[in-house]
XYZ file of C-alpha atoms in Angstrom:
309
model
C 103.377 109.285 62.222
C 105.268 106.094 63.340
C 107.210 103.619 61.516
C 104.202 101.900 60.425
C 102.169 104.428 59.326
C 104.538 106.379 57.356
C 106.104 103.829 55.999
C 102.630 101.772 54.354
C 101.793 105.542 53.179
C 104.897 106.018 51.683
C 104.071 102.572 49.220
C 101.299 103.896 48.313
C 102.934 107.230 47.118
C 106.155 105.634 46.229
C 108.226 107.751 48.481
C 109.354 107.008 51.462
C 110.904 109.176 54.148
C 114.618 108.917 54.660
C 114.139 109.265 58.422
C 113.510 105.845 58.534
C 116.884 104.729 57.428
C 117.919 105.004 61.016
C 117.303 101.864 62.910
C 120.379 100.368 64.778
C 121.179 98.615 61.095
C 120.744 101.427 58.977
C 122.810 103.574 61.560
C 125.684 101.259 61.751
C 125.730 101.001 58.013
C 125.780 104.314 57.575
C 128.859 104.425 59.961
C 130.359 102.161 57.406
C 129.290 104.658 54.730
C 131.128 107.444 56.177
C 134.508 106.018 55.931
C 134.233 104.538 52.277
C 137.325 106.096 50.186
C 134.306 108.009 47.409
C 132.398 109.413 50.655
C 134.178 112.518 51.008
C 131.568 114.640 53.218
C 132.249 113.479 56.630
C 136.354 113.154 56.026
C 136.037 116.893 54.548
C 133.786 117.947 57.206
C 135.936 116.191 59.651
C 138.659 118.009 58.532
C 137.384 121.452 58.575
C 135.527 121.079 62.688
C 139.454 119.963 63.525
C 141.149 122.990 61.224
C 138.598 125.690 62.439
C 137.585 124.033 66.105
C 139.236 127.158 68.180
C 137.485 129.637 66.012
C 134.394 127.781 66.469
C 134.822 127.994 70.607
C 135.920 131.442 70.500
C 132.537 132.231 68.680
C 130.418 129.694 70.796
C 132.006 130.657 74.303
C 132.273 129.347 77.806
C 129.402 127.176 79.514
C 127.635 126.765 76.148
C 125.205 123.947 75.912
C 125.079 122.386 72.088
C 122.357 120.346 70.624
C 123.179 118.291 67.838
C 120.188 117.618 65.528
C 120.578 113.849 64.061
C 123.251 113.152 66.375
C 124.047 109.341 65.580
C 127.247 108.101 66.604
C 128.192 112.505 67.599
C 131.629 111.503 66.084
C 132.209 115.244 64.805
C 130.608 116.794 68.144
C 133.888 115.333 69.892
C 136.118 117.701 67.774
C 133.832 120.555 69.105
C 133.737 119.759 72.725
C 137.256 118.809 73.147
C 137.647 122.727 72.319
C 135.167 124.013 74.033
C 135.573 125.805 77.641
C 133.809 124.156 80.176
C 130.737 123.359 77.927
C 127.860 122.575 80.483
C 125.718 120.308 78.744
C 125.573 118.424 75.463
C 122.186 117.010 74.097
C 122.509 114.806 70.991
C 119.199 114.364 69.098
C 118.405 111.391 67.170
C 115.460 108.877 65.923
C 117.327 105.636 66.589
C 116.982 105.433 70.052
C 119.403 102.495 70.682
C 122.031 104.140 68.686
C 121.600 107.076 70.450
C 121.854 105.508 73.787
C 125.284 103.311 73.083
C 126.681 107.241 71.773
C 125.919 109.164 74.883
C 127.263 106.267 77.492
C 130.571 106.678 75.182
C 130.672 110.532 75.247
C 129.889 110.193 79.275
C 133.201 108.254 79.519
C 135.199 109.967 77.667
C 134.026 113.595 78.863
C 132.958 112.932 82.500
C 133.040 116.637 83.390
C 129.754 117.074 80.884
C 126.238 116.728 81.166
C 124.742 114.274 78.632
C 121.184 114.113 77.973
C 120.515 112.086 74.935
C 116.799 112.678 73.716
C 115.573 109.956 71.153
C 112.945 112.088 68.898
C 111.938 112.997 65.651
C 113.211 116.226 65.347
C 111.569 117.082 61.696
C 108.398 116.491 63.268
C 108.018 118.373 66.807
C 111.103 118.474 69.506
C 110.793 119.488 73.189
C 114.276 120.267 74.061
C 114.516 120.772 78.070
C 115.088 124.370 79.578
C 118.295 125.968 78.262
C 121.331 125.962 81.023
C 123.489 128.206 78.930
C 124.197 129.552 75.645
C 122.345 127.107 73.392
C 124.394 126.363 70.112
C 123.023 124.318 67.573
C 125.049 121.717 65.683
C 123.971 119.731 62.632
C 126.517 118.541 60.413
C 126.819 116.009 57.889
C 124.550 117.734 54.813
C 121.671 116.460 56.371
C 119.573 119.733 55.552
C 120.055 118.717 51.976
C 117.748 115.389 52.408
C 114.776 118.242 52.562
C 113.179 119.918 49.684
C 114.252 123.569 49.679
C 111.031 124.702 51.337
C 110.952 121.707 53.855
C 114.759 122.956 54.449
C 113.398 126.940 55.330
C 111.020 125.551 57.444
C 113.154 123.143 59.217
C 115.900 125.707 59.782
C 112.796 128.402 60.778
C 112.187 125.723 64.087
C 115.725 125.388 64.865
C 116.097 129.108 65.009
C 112.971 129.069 67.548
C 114.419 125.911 69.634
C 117.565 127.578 70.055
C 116.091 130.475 71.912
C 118.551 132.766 70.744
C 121.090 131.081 69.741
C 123.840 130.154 66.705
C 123.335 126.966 64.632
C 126.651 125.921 62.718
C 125.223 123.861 60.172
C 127.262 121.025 57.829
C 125.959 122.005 54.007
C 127.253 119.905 50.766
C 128.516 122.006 47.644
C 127.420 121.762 44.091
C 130.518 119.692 42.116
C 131.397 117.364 39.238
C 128.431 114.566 39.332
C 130.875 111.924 38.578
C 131.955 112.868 42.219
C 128.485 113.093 43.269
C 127.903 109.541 41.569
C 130.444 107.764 43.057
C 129.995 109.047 46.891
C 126.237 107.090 46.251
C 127.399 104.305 44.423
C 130.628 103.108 45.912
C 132.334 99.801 44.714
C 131.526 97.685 47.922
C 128.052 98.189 47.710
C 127.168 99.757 51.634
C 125.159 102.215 50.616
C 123.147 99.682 48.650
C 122.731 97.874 51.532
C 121.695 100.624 53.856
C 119.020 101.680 51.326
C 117.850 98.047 51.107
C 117.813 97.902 54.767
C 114.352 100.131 54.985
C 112.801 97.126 53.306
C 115.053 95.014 55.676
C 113.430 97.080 58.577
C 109.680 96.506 57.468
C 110.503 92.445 57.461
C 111.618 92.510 60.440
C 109.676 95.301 62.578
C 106.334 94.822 60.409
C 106.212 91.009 59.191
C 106.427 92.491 55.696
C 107.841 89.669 52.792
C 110.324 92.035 50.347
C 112.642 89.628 48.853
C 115.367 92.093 49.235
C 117.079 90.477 46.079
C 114.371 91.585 44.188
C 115.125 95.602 44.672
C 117.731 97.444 42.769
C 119.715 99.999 44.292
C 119.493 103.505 41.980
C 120.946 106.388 43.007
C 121.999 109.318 40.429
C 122.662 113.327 39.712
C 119.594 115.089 38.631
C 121.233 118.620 37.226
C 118.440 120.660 36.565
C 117.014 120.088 40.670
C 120.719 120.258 41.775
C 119.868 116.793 43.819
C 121.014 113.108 44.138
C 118.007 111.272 44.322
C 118.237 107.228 45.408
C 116.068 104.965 44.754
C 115.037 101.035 45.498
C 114.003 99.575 42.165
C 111.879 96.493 41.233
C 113.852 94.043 39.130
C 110.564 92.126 38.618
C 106.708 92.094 38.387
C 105.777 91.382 42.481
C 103.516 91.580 45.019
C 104.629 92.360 48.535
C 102.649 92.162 51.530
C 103.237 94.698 54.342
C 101.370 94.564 57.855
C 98.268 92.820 55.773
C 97.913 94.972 52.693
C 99.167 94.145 49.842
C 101.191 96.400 46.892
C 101.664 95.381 43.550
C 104.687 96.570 41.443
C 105.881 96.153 38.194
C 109.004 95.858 36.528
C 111.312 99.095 36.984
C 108.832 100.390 39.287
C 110.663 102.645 42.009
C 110.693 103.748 45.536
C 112.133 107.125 46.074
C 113.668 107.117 49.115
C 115.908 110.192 49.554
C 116.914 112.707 48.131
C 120.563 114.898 49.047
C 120.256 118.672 47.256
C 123.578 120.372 46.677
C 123.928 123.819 47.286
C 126.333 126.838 46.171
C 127.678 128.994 49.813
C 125.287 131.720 48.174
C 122.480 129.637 47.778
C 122.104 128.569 51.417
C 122.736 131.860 52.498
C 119.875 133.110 50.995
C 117.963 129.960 52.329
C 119.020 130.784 55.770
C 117.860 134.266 55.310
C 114.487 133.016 54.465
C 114.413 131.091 57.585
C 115.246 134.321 59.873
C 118.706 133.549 60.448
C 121.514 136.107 59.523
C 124.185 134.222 57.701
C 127.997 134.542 59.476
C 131.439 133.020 57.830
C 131.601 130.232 55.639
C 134.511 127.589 56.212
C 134.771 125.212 52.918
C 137.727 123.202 51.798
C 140.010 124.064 49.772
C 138.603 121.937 46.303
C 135.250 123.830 47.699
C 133.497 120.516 48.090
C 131.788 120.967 51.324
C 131.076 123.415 53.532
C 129.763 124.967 57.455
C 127.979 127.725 58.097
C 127.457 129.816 61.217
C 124.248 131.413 61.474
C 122.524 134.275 64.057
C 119.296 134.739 64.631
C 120.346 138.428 64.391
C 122.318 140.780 61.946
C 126.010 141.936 62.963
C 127.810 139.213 61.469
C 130.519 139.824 59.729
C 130.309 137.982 56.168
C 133.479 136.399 54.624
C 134.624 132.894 53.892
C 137.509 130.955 55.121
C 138.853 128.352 53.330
């Protein structure tokens, strides 16, 4: 489904997909997001892709071509080709098409020995990648497998392992920790990532003629133990109406939109979803306060199994 049809569904159910986040707004504010002080996933990821980067190559291999699932700005995919030997061709993935477009004319200049190919699609729902030109490698970082539900995550992993047509995926995977951690990396003090969740009503004003009064919508985000998941949430301060693309929804006060949710896994857990999905889990790289973590996974056994911190 589009924009529009997903999106008047999702009222309906009260749940709306967190693809949708990703306009040219929401993907520059979640730029911003990424270098707050309580975000620590992309700084810790950051930091393991530059500590690790020549094992990574040494296990990828000359001539590779990566695809990188979500790609947005491909800030980390830098740290990845810059070690690389002679990668042939790098195609970044992503729903915001504009985004995606202003990424790949940077990585162009700044590697002009590599093949760019951006492809603007929605990967969680089908993906036709173009015909491989060398060792495919798949690259998704950022904990973005953790905005699925566990079963939604199998499956999702179960395609990749098919679009890579043989190939590894090393895939960015946030750890179970203290939820005061977790609370603050949601709710930090300047108030971005209340604005990028406001901006998917933002985004149905402006792309559907819809009337949120954006002041009108709580930002909610919070720790839910028991699922081992943030969950965030847009919240109705007040009784309203709201009309979107000619229908009208009604909503009460504390009424909620869920609109994503970010699971936290233990290194064993994920293993054993990877598994699942037909991949054979390789070494782990985490931090050293085991906050985050990537993972290299095979479509086929004979991987050593250890973890490197």
């Amino acid at each position: 489904m589009n924009f529009h049809e997903d999106f008047v569904a999702g009222l309906r159910e009260r749940r709306i997909a967190p693809k949708w986040f990703y306009d040219a707004e929401g993907s520059r504010l979640f730029e911003r997001i990424c270098e707050l002080p309580e975000y620590y996933p992309t700084r810790t990821e950051l930091a393991l892709l530059d500590r690790h980067a020549d094992e990574f190559a040494a296990r990828i291999g000359p001539g590779a071509e990566i695809v990188e699932f979500g790609a947005g700005a491909s800030v980390k995919v830098r740290l990845l080709l810059q070690a690389l030997e002679a990668p042939r061709r790098f195609v970044p993935v992503d729903i915001s098409g504009e985004h995606l477009a202003e990424a790949a004319a940077a990585l162009r200049a700044d590697f002009p020995g590599l093949a760019v190919e951006p492809l603007a699609a929605d990967f969680t729902a089908s993906l036709a990648l173009p015909p491989p030109v060398g060792r495919r490698i798949g690259f998704f970082p950022g904990s973005s497998i953790g905005n699925f539900e566990p079963d939604e995550a199998c499956a999702l992993l179960a395609r990749f392992r098919r679009w890579l047509d043989g190939g590894a995926l090393l895939i960015g995977v946030d750890l179970i920790k203290e939820p005061a951690l977790l609370h603050a990396a949601y709710n930090d003090a300047r108030g971005v990532t209340a604005a990028f969740n406001r901006n998917l009503l933002a985004r149905a004003n402006r792309e559907l003629g819809a009337d949120f009064d954006l002041s009108a919508w709580a930002h909610a985000a919070f720790y839910h133990p028991p699922l081992r998941r943030i969950e965030m949430h847009l919240v109705s301060r007040r009784r309203q109406a709201v009309c979107v693309a000619g229908e009208v929804f009604e909503f009460d006060e504390g009424d909620s939109l869920h609109t994503e949710n970010s699971y936290k896994y233990s290194v064993d857990g994920f293993r054993a979803l990877a598994r699942r999905a037909g991949f054979e889990p390789g070494p782990v790289w985490t931090d050293a306060a085991r906050r985050f973590s990537l993972h290299w996974l095979e479509p086929a056994g004979g991987v050593s199994e250890r973890t490197s911190g």
